[in-house]
Amino acid sequence: MAQLYFRYSTMNAGKSTEILKIAHNYEEQNKKVLLFTPAIDDRYGKGKITSRMGFQRDAVIFYSNTDVYKKAEEVRPDCILIDEGQFLTREQVIHLTHIVDRLNIPVIVYGLKNDYRNHLFSGSEALLLFSDKIEEVKAVCWHCHKKATMLIKFKDGKPVNEGPQIELGGNDKYVSVCRRCYSEKLELK
């Protein structure tokens, strides 16, 4: 029985590496996978899922108006894997449930749950509401040894918690932290 999985974490937890590993495992068994990545994330080139370890492969680019159900219907894969699921729209998440329920294709989505201001991304909110299984991918705090659950954004070397929700970057701009370090670094009262 197919299910919709949402596997979330902060940055640097290995989400993209997991997608590439799962795709490899399916294909090693001569099964077809359909990979999606958002158009907005072009840090390593458009249509590329890239791990920080250097592994990379092509994926179908999704925009906010991409009909993921139609693409699944055309390709009929054995599994669908989505990177950066926080950038999905609510409507696309609902389409993912239709892929699972009507086409009986498992869908595994990886992404961030919350942004650096500690607000949910709209795609993540929809995934939390509609997914059959929700799993946390563990990451370690940049400053201590606790589990990281939040992001701190840096601008000009200083932590900030205001600005646009979406501003792509890596370790140069964001670090994963625990709640205590988040509060301390941002001096939240």
mmCIF file with all atom_site columns, C-alpha atoms in Angstrom:
data_model
loop_
_atom_site.group_PDB
_atom_site.id
_atom_site.type_symbol
_atom_site.label_atom_id
_atom_site.label_alt_id
_atom_site.label_comp_id
_atom_site.label_asym_id
_atom_site.label_entity_id
_atom_site.label_seq_id
_atom_site.pdbx_PDB_ins_code
_atom_site.Cartn_x
_atom_site.Cartn_y
_atom_site.Cartn_z
_atom_site.occupancy
_atom_site.B_iso_or_equiv
_atom_site.pdbx_formal_charge
_atom_site.auth_seq_id
_atom_site.auth_comp_id
_atom_site.auth_asym_id
_atom_site.auth_atom_id
_atom_site.pdbx_PDB_model_num
ATOM 1   C CA . MET A 1 1   ? 0.000  0.000  0.000   1.00 0.00 ? 1   MET A CA 1
ATOM 2   C CA . ALA A 1 2   ? 1.524  3.292  -1.107  1.00 0.00 ? 2   ALA A CA 1
ATOM 3   C CA . GLN A 1 3   ? 1.942  6.150  1.369   1.00 0.00 ? 3   GLN A CA 1
ATOM 4   C CA . LEU A 1 4   ? 2.976  9.802  1.431   1.00 0.00 ? 4   LEU A CA 1
ATOM 5   C CA . TYR A 1 5   ? 6.092  10.315 3.563   1.00 0.00 ? 5   TYR A CA 1
ATOM 6   C CA . PHE A 1 6   ? 7.404  13.644 4.797   1.00 0.00 ? 6   PHE A CA 1
ATOM 7   C CA . ARG A 1 7   ? 10.955 13.446 6.099   1.00 0.00 ? 7   ARG A CA 1
ATOM 8   C CA . TYR A 1 8   ? 12.024 16.784 7.513   1.00 0.00 ? 8   TYR A CA 1
ATOM 9   C CA . SER A 1 9   ? 15.066 18.246 9.153   1.00 0.00 ? 9   SER A CA 1
ATOM 10  C CA . THR A 1 10  ? 17.222 21.310 9.418   1.00 0.00 ? 10  THR A CA 1
ATOM 11  C CA . MET A 1 11  ? 20.070 21.853 6.969   1.00 0.00 ? 11  MET A CA 1
ATOM 12  C CA . ASN A 1 12  ? 23.071 19.498 6.905   1.00 0.00 ? 12  ASN A CA 1
ATOM 13  C CA . ALA A 1 13  ? 21.149 16.386 7.916   1.00 0.00 ? 13  ALA A CA 1
ATOM 14  C CA . GLY A 1 14  ? 21.731 14.467 4.676   1.00 0.00 ? 14  GLY A CA 1
ATOM 15  C CA . LYS A 1 15  ? 18.264 14.800 3.119   1.00 0.00 ? 15  LYS A CA 1
ATOM 16  C CA . SER A 1 16  ? 19.505 15.071 -0.479  1.00 0.00 ? 16  SER A CA 1
ATOM 17  C CA . THR A 1 17  ? 21.952 12.221 0.084   1.00 0.00 ? 17  THR A CA 1
ATOM 18  C CA . GLU A 1 18  ? 19.039 10.056 1.286   1.00 0.00 ? 18  GLU A CA 1
ATOM 19  C CA . ILE A 1 19  ? 17.034 10.839 -1.869  1.00 0.00 ? 19  ILE A CA 1
ATOM 20  C CA . LEU A 1 20  ? 19.949 9.877  -4.087  1.00 0.00 ? 20  LEU A CA 1
ATOM 21  C CA . LYS A 1 21  ? 20.471 6.662  -2.096  1.00 0.00 ? 21  LYS A CA 1
ATOM 22  C CA . ILE A 1 22  ? 16.802 5.671  -2.353  1.00 0.00 ? 22  ILE A CA 1
ATOM 23  C CA . ALA A 1 23  ? 16.750 6.391  -6.103  1.00 0.00 ? 23  ALA A CA 1
ATOM 24  C CA . HIS A 1 24  ? 19.844 4.220  -6.546  1.00 0.00 ? 24  HIS A CA 1
ATOM 25  C CA . ASN A 1 25  ? 18.274 1.363  -4.567  1.00 0.00 ? 25  ASN A CA 1
ATOM 26  C CA . TYR A 1 26  ? 15.104 1.403  -6.699  1.00 0.00 ? 26  TYR A CA 1
ATOM 27  C CA . GLU A 1 27  ? 17.019 1.577  -9.962  1.00 0.00 ? 27  GLU A CA 1
ATOM 28  C CA . GLU A 1 28  ? 19.370 -1.210 -8.912  1.00 0.00 ? 28  GLU A CA 1
ATOM 29  C CA . GLN A 1 29  ? 16.238 -3.400 -8.845  1.00 0.00 ? 29  GLN A CA 1
ATOM 30  C CA . ASN A 1 30  ? 15.215 -2.163 -12.332 1.00 0.00 ? 30  ASN A CA 1
ATOM 31  C CA . LYS A 1 31  ? 12.457 -0.008 -10.886 1.00 0.00 ? 31  LYS A CA 1
ATOM 32  C CA . LYS A 1 32  ? 11.622 3.443  -12.192 1.00 0.00 ? 32  LYS A CA 1
ATOM 33  C CA . VAL A 1 33  ? 11.865 6.541  -10.003 1.00 0.00 ? 33  VAL A CA 1
ATOM 34  C CA . LEU A 1 34  ? 10.666 10.054 -10.685 1.00 0.00 ? 34  LEU A CA 1
ATOM 35  C CA . LEU A 1 35  ? 12.654 12.779 -8.953  1.00 0.00 ? 35  LEU A CA 1
ATOM 36  C CA . PHE A 1 36  ? 11.506 16.367 -8.475  1.00 0.00 ? 36  PHE A CA 1
ATOM 37  C CA . THR A 1 37  ? 13.450 19.441 -7.386  1.00 0.00 ? 37  THR A CA 1
ATOM 38  C CA . PRO A 1 38  ? 12.214 23.052 -7.154  1.00 0.00 ? 38  PRO A CA 1
ATOM 39  C CA . ALA A 1 39  ? 13.046 25.627 -9.817  1.00 0.00 ? 39  ALA A CA 1
ATOM 40  C CA . ILE A 1 40  ? 13.927 28.109 -7.090  1.00 0.00 ? 40  ILE A CA 1
ATOM 41  C CA . ASP A 1 41  ? 16.916 26.031 -5.906  1.00 0.00 ? 41  ASP A CA 1
ATOM 42  C CA . ASP A 1 42  ? 19.542 26.498 -8.599  1.00 0.00 ? 42  ASP A CA 1
ATOM 43  C CA . ARG A 1 43  ? 22.607 26.549 -6.321  1.00 0.00 ? 43  ARG A CA 1
ATOM 44  C CA . TYR A 1 44  ? 24.127 23.572 -8.141  1.00 0.00 ? 44  TYR A CA 1
ATOM 45  C CA . GLY A 1 45  ? 22.340 24.093 -11.470 1.00 0.00 ? 45  GLY A CA 1
ATOM 46  C CA . LYS A 1 46  ? 18.668 23.928 -12.398 1.00 0.00 ? 46  LYS A CA 1
ATOM 47  C CA . GLY A 1 47  ? 17.120 20.501 -12.240 1.00 0.00 ? 47  GLY A CA 1
ATOM 48  C CA . LYS A 1 48  ? 19.861 18.983 -10.081 1.00 0.00 ? 48  LYS A CA 1
ATOM 49  C CA . ILE A 1 49  ? 19.575 17.220 -6.758  1.00 0.00 ? 49  ILE A CA 1
ATOM 50  C CA . THR A 1 50  ? 22.976 17.618 -5.166  1.00 0.00 ? 50  THR A CA 1
ATOM 51  C CA . SER A 1 51  ? 24.226 16.413 -1.809  1.00 0.00 ? 51  SER A CA 1
ATOM 52  C CA . ARG A 1 52  ? 26.855 18.311 0.140   1.00 0.00 ? 52  ARG A CA 1
ATOM 53  C CA . MET A 1 53  ? 28.984 15.189 -0.269  1.00 0.00 ? 53  MET A CA 1
ATOM 54  C CA . GLY A 1 54  ? 29.164 15.936 -3.996  1.00 0.00 ? 54  GLY A CA 1
ATOM 55  C CA . PHE A 1 55  ? 26.714 13.359 -5.366  1.00 0.00 ? 55  PHE A CA 1
ATOM 56  C CA . GLN A 1 56  ? 24.348 14.729 -7.995  1.00 0.00 ? 56  GLN A CA 1
ATOM 57  C CA . ARG A 1 57  ? 21.706 13.702 -10.478 1.00 0.00 ? 57  ARG A CA 1
ATOM 58  C CA . ASP A 1 58  ? 19.109 15.246 -12.737 1.00 0.00 ? 58  ASP A CA 1
ATOM 59  C CA . ALA A 1 59  ? 15.517 15.714 -11.627 1.00 0.00 ? 59  ALA A CA 1
ATOM 60  C CA . VAL A 1 60  ? 12.308 17.160 -13.023 1.00 0.00 ? 60  VAL A CA 1
ATOM 61  C CA . ILE A 1 61  ? 12.007 20.822 -12.110 1.00 0.00 ? 61  ILE A CA 1
ATOM 62  C CA . PHE A 1 62  ? 8.808  21.843 -10.357 1.00 0.00 ? 62  PHE A CA 1
ATOM 63  C CA . TYR A 1 63  ? 7.356  25.329 -10.298 1.00 0.00 ? 63  TYR A CA 1
ATOM 64  C CA . SER A 1 64  ? 4.397  26.492 -8.213  1.00 0.00 ? 64  SER A CA 1
ATOM 65  C CA . ASN A 1 65  ? 2.087  25.644 -11.156 1.00 0.00 ? 65  ASN A CA 1
ATOM 66  C CA . THR A 1 66  ? 3.609  22.242 -12.054 1.00 0.00 ? 66  THR A CA 1
ATOM 67  C CA . ASP A 1 67  ? 0.999  19.492 -12.208 1.00 0.00 ? 67  ASP A CA 1
ATOM 68  C CA . VAL A 1 68  ? 2.831  16.730 -10.351 1.00 0.00 ? 68  VAL A CA 1
ATOM 69  C CA . TYR A 1 69  ? -0.132 14.360 -10.691 1.00 0.00 ? 69  TYR A CA 1
ATOM 70  C CA . LYS A 1 70  ? -0.124 14.649 -14.481 1.00 0.00 ? 70  LYS A CA 1
ATOM 71  C CA . LYS A 1 71  ? 3.619  13.965 -14.619 1.00 0.00 ? 71  LYS A CA 1
ATOM 72  C CA . ALA A 1 72  ? 3.194  10.894 -12.381 1.00 0.00 ? 72  ALA A CA 1
ATOM 73  C CA . GLU A 1 73  ? 0.352  9.667  -14.583 1.00 0.00 ? 73  GLU A CA 1
ATOM 74  C CA . GLU A 1 74  ? 2.543  10.026 -17.696 1.00 0.00 ? 74  GLU A CA 1
ATOM 75  C CA . VAL A 1 75  ? 5.663  8.355  -16.257 1.00 0.00 ? 75  VAL A CA 1
ATOM 76  C CA . ARG A 1 76  ? 4.034  5.755  -13.941 1.00 0.00 ? 76  ARG A CA 1
ATOM 77  C CA . PRO A 1 77  ? 7.125  5.332  -11.753 1.00 0.00 ? 77  PRO A CA 1
ATOM 78  C CA . ASP A 1 78  ? 7.519  2.829  -8.944  1.00 0.00 ? 78  ASP A CA 1
ATOM 79  C CA . CYS A 1 79  ? 8.348  5.686  -6.551  1.00 0.00 ? 79  CYS A CA 1
ATOM 80  C CA . ILE A 1 80  ? 8.399  9.499  -6.509  1.00 0.00 ? 80  ILE A CA 1
ATOM 81  C CA . LEU A 1 81  ? 11.121 11.359 -4.604  1.00 0.00 ? 81  LEU A CA 1
ATOM 82  C CA . ILE A 1 82  ? 10.968 15.098 -3.959  1.00 0.00 ? 82  ILE A CA 1
ATOM 83  C CA . ASP A 1 83  ? 13.782 17.313 -2.697  1.00 0.00 ? 83  ASP A CA 1
ATOM 84  C CA . GLU A 1 84  ? 13.155 20.648 -0.944  1.00 0.00 ? 84  GLU A CA 1
ATOM 85  C CA . GLY A 1 85  ? 9.493  19.848 -0.360  1.00 0.00 ? 85  GLY A CA 1
ATOM 86  C CA . GLN A 1 86  ? 8.999  23.025 1.650   1.00 0.00 ? 86  GLN A CA 1
ATOM 87  C CA . PHE A 1 87  ? 8.641  24.795 -1.719  1.00 0.00 ? 87  PHE A CA 1
ATOM 88  C CA . LEU A 1 88  ? 5.599  22.742 -2.787  1.00 0.00 ? 88  LEU A CA 1
ATOM 89  C CA . THR A 1 89  ? 2.214  24.447 -2.781  1.00 0.00 ? 89  THR A CA 1
ATOM 90  C CA . ARG A 1 90  ? -0.704 23.134 -0.752  1.00 0.00 ? 90  ARG A CA 1
ATOM 91  C CA . GLU A 1 91  ? -2.396 22.139 -4.017  1.00 0.00 ? 91  GLU A CA 1
ATOM 92  C CA . GLN A 1 92  ? 0.666  20.148 -5.083  1.00 0.00 ? 92  GLN A CA 1
ATOM 93  C CA . VAL A 1 93  ? 0.707  18.336 -1.740  1.00 0.00 ? 93  VAL A CA 1
ATOM 94  C CA . ILE A 1 94  ? -2.951 17.423 -2.261  1.00 0.00 ? 94  ILE A CA 1
ATOM 95  C CA . HIS A 1 95  ? -1.980 16.134 -5.727  1.00 0.00 ? 95  HIS A CA 1
ATOM 96  C CA . LEU A 1 96  ? 0.658  13.983 -4.032  1.00 0.00 ? 96  LEU A CA 1
ATOM 97  C CA . THR A 1 97  ? -2.082 12.397 -1.914  1.00 0.00 ? 97  THR A CA 1
ATOM 98  C CA . HIS A 1 98  ? -3.975 11.611 -5.135  1.00 0.00 ? 98  HIS A CA 1
ATOM 99  C CA . ILE A 1 99  ? -0.840 9.998  -6.590  1.00 0.00 ? 99  ILE A CA 1
ATOM 100 C CA . VAL A 1 100 ? -0.641 7.772  -3.514  1.00 0.00 ? 100 VAL A CA 1
ATOM 101 C CA . ASP A 1 101 ? -4.370 7.040  -3.228  1.00 0.00 ? 101 ASP A CA 1
ATOM 102 C CA . ARG A 1 102 ? -5.377 6.753  -6.898  1.00 0.00 ? 102 ARG A CA 1
ATOM 103 C CA . LEU A 1 103 ? -2.192 5.619  -8.642  1.00 0.00 ? 103 LEU A CA 1
ATOM 104 C CA . ASN A 1 104 ? -0.832 3.585  -5.706  1.00 0.00 ? 104 ASN A CA 1
ATOM 105 C CA . ILE A 1 105 ? 2.632  5.127  -6.075  1.00 0.00 ? 105 ILE A CA 1
ATOM 106 C CA . PRO A 1 106 ? 4.646  5.848  -2.905  1.00 0.00 ? 106 PRO A CA 1
ATOM 107 C CA . VAL A 1 107 ? 5.837  9.442  -2.572  1.00 0.00 ? 107 VAL A CA 1
ATOM 108 C CA . ILE A 1 108 ? 8.748  10.413 -0.326  1.00 0.00 ? 108 ILE A CA 1
ATOM 109 C CA . VAL A 1 109 ? 9.287  14.125 0.271   1.00 0.00 ? 109 VAL A CA 1
ATOM 110 C CA . TYR A 1 110 ? 12.325 15.599 2.005   1.00 0.00 ? 110 TYR A CA 1
ATOM 111 C CA . GLY A 1 111 ? 12.554 19.194 3.145   1.00 0.00 ? 111 GLY A CA 1
ATOM 112 C CA . LEU A 1 112 ? 12.832 21.791 5.847   1.00 0.00 ? 112 LEU A CA 1
ATOM 113 C CA . LYS A 1 113 ? 9.992  22.122 8.321   1.00 0.00 ? 113 LYS A CA 1
ATOM 114 C CA . ASN A 1 114 ? 10.640 25.665 9.517   1.00 0.00 ? 114 ASN A CA 1
ATOM 115 C CA . ASP A 1 115 ? 12.569 28.681 8.325   1.00 0.00 ? 115 ASP A CA 1
ATOM 116 C CA . TYR A 1 116 ? 15.192 30.751 10.177  1.00 0.00 ? 116 TYR A CA 1
ATOM 117 C CA . ARG A 1 117 ? 12.423 32.871 11.766  1.00 0.00 ? 117 ARG A CA 1
ATOM 118 C CA . ASN A 1 118 ? 11.002 29.616 13.124  1.00 0.00 ? 118 ASN A CA 1
ATOM 119 C CA . HIS A 1 119 ? 7.866  29.777 10.963  1.00 0.00 ? 119 HIS A CA 1
ATOM 120 C CA . LEU A 1 120 ? 6.559  26.838 8.961   1.00 0.00 ? 120 LEU A CA 1
ATOM 121 C CA . PHE A 1 121 ? 7.003  26.879 5.203   1.00 0.00 ? 121 PHE A CA 1
ATOM 122 C CA . SER A 1 122 ? 3.587  26.564 3.512   1.00 0.00 ? 122 SER A CA 1
ATOM 123 C CA . GLY A 1 123 ? 4.625  23.364 1.729   1.00 0.00 ? 123 GLY A CA 1
ATOM 124 C CA . SER A 1 124 ? 5.812  21.865 4.998   1.00 0.00 ? 124 SER A CA 1
ATOM 125 C CA . GLU A 1 125 ? 2.597  22.827 6.750   1.00 0.00 ? 125 GLU A CA 1
ATOM 126 C CA . ALA A 1 126 ? 0.583  21.024 4.064   1.00 0.00 ? 126 ALA A CA 1
ATOM 127 C CA . LEU A 1 127 ? 2.887  18.004 4.255   1.00 0.00 ? 127 LEU A CA 1
ATOM 128 C CA . LEU A 1 128 ? 2.480  17.863 8.042   1.00 0.00 ? 128 LEU A CA 1
ATOM 129 C CA . LEU A 1 129 ? -1.293 17.867 7.565   1.00 0.00 ? 129 LEU A CA 1
ATOM 130 C CA . PHE A 1 130 ? -1.623 15.398 4.672   1.00 0.00 ? 130 PHE A CA 1
ATOM 131 C CA . SER A 1 131 ? 1.259  12.917 5.013   1.00 0.00 ? 131 SER A CA 1
ATOM 132 C CA . ASP A 1 132 ? 0.685  9.344  6.097   1.00 0.00 ? 132 ASP A CA 1
ATOM 133 C CA . LYS A 1 133 ? 4.076  9.180  7.799   1.00 0.00 ? 133 LYS A CA 1
ATOM 134 C CA . ILE A 1 134 ? 6.130  12.037 9.213   1.00 0.00 ? 134 ILE A CA 1
ATOM 135 C CA . GLU A 1 135 ? 9.725  11.330 10.135  1.00 0.00 ? 135 GLU A CA 1
ATOM 136 C CA . GLU A 1 136 ? 12.471 13.555 11.491  1.00 0.00 ? 136 GLU A CA 1
ATOM 137 C CA . VAL A 1 137 ? 15.951 13.251 10.001  1.00 0.00 ? 137 VAL A CA 1
ATOM 138 C CA . LYS A 1 138 ? 18.325 14.067 12.838  1.00 0.00 ? 138 LYS A CA 1
ATOM 139 C CA . ALA A 1 139 ? 20.948 16.819 12.655  1.00 0.00 ? 139 ALA A CA 1
ATOM 140 C CA . VAL A 1 140 ? 23.413 18.060 15.268  1.00 0.00 ? 140 VAL A CA 1
ATOM 141 C CA . CYS A 1 141 ? 23.568 21.620 16.596  1.00 0.00 ? 141 CYS A CA 1
ATOM 142 C CA . TRP A 1 142 ? 26.395 23.672 15.105  1.00 0.00 ? 142 TRP A CA 1
ATOM 143 C CA . HIS A 1 143 ? 27.337 25.023 18.560  1.00 0.00 ? 143 HIS A CA 1
ATOM 144 C CA . CYS A 1 144 ? 26.728 22.168 20.998  1.00 0.00 ? 144 CYS A CA 1
ATOM 145 C CA . HIS A 1 145 ? 25.958 18.443 20.842  1.00 0.00 ? 145 HIS A CA 1
ATOM 146 C CA . LYS A 1 146 ? 22.168 18.583 21.096  1.00 0.00 ? 146 LYS A CA 1
ATOM 147 C CA . LYS A 1 147 ? 19.712 17.785 18.324  1.00 0.00 ? 147 LYS A CA 1
ATOM 148 C CA . ALA A 1 148 ? 19.311 20.665 15.846  1.00 0.00 ? 148 ALA A CA 1
ATOM 149 C CA . THR A 1 149 ? 15.712 21.734 15.249  1.00 0.00 ? 149 THR A CA 1
ATOM 150 C CA . MET A 1 150 ? 16.105 25.342 14.064  1.00 0.00 ? 150 MET A CA 1
ATOM 151 C CA . LEU A 1 151 ? 18.121 27.478 11.686  1.00 0.00 ? 151 LEU A CA 1
ATOM 152 C CA . ILE A 1 152 ? 20.014 30.674 12.318  1.00 0.00 ? 152 ILE A CA 1
ATOM 153 C CA . LYS A 1 153 ? 20.576 32.980 9.369   1.00 0.00 ? 153 LYS A CA 1
ATOM 154 C CA . PHE A 1 154 ? 23.617 35.224 9.277   1.00 0.00 ? 154 PHE A CA 1
ATOM 155 C CA . LYS A 1 155 ? 23.908 38.562 7.542   1.00 0.00 ? 155 LYS A CA 1
ATOM 156 C CA . ASP A 1 156 ? 27.241 40.363 7.605   1.00 0.00 ? 156 ASP A CA 1
ATOM 157 C CA . GLY A 1 157 ? 28.425 37.817 10.181  1.00 0.00 ? 157 GLY A CA 1
ATOM 158 C CA . LYS A 1 158 ? 25.578 38.542 12.634  1.00 0.00 ? 158 LYS A CA 1
ATOM 159 C CA . PRO A 1 159 ? 22.552 36.365 13.410  1.00 0.00 ? 159 PRO A CA 1
ATOM 160 C CA . VAL A 1 160 ? 19.235 37.769 12.141  1.00 0.00 ? 160 VAL A CA 1
ATOM 161 C CA . ASN A 1 161 ? 15.615 36.672 12.408  1.00 0.00 ? 161 ASN A CA 1
ATOM 162 C CA . GLU A 1 162 ? 13.965 39.176 10.076  1.00 0.00 ? 162 GLU A CA 1
ATOM 163 C CA . GLY A 1 163 ? 13.794 39.343 6.301   1.00 0.00 ? 163 GLY A CA 1
ATOM 164 C CA . PRO A 1 164 ? 12.343 37.320 3.438   1.00 0.00 ? 164 PRO A CA 1
ATOM 165 C CA . GLN A 1 165 ? 11.420 33.728 4.192   1.00 0.00 ? 165 GLN A CA 1
ATOM 166 C CA . ILE A 1 166 ? 13.244 32.384 1.161   1.00 0.00 ? 166 ILE A CA 1
ATOM 167 C CA . GLU A 1 167 ? 16.858 33.289 0.570   1.00 0.00 ? 167 GLU A CA 1
ATOM 168 C CA . LEU A 1 168 ? 18.931 30.380 -0.651  1.00 0.00 ? 168 LEU A CA 1
ATOM 169 C CA . GLY A 1 169 ? 22.298 29.650 0.859   1.00 0.00 ? 169 GLY A CA 1
ATOM 170 C CA . GLY A 1 170 ? 24.469 27.087 2.532   1.00 0.00 ? 170 GLY A CA 1
ATOM 171 C CA . ASN A 1 171 ? 26.786 27.112 5.522   1.00 0.00 ? 171 ASN A CA 1
ATOM 172 C CA . ASP A 1 172 ? 27.848 30.600 4.491   1.00 0.00 ? 172 ASP A CA 1
ATOM 173 C CA . LYS A 1 173 ? 24.389 31.886 5.409   1.00 0.00 ? 173 LYS A CA 1
ATOM 174 C CA . TYR A 1 174 ? 22.637 29.344 7.654   1.00 0.00 ? 174 TYR A CA 1
ATOM 175 C CA . VAL A 1 175 ? 23.557 27.002 10.507  1.00 0.00 ? 175 VAL A CA 1
ATOM 176 C CA . SER A 1 176 ? 21.457 24.328 12.180  1.00 0.00 ? 176 SER A CA 1
ATOM 177 C CA . VAL A 1 177 ? 21.052 24.742 15.944  1.00 0.00 ? 177 VAL A CA 1
ATOM 178 C CA . CYS A 1 178 ? 19.116 23.482 18.957  1.00 0.00 ? 178 CYS A CA 1
ATOM 179 C CA . ARG A 1 179 ? 16.424 25.626 20.587  1.00 0.00 ? 179 ARG A CA 1
ATOM 180 C CA . ARG A 1 180 ? 18.710 26.787 23.393  1.00 0.00 ? 180 ARG A CA 1
ATOM 181 C CA . CYS A 1 181 ? 21.471 27.968 21.043  1.00 0.00 ? 181 CYS A CA 1
ATOM 182 C CA . TYR A 1 182 ? 18.860 29.598 18.785  1.00 0.00 ? 182 TYR A CA 1
ATOM 183 C CA . SER A 1 183 ? 17.523 31.623 21.736  1.00 0.00 ? 183 SER A CA 1
ATOM 184 C CA . GLU A 1 184 ? 20.987 32.495 23.026  1.00 0.00 ? 184 GLU A CA 1
ATOM 185 C CA . LYS A 1 185 ? 22.436 33.544 19.663  1.00 0.00 ? 185 LYS A CA 1
ATOM 186 C CA . LEU A 1 186 ? 19.412 35.680 18.816  1.00 0.00 ? 186 LEU A CA 1
ATOM 187 C CA . GLU A 1 187 ? 19.103 36.926 22.406  1.00 0.00 ? 187 GLU A CA 1
ATOM 188 C CA . LEU A 1 188 ? 15.426 36.034 22.584  1.00 0.00 ? 188 LEU A CA 1
ATOM 189 C CA . LYS A 1 189 ? 13.767 36.957 25.865  1.00 0.00 ? 189 LYS A CA 1
#
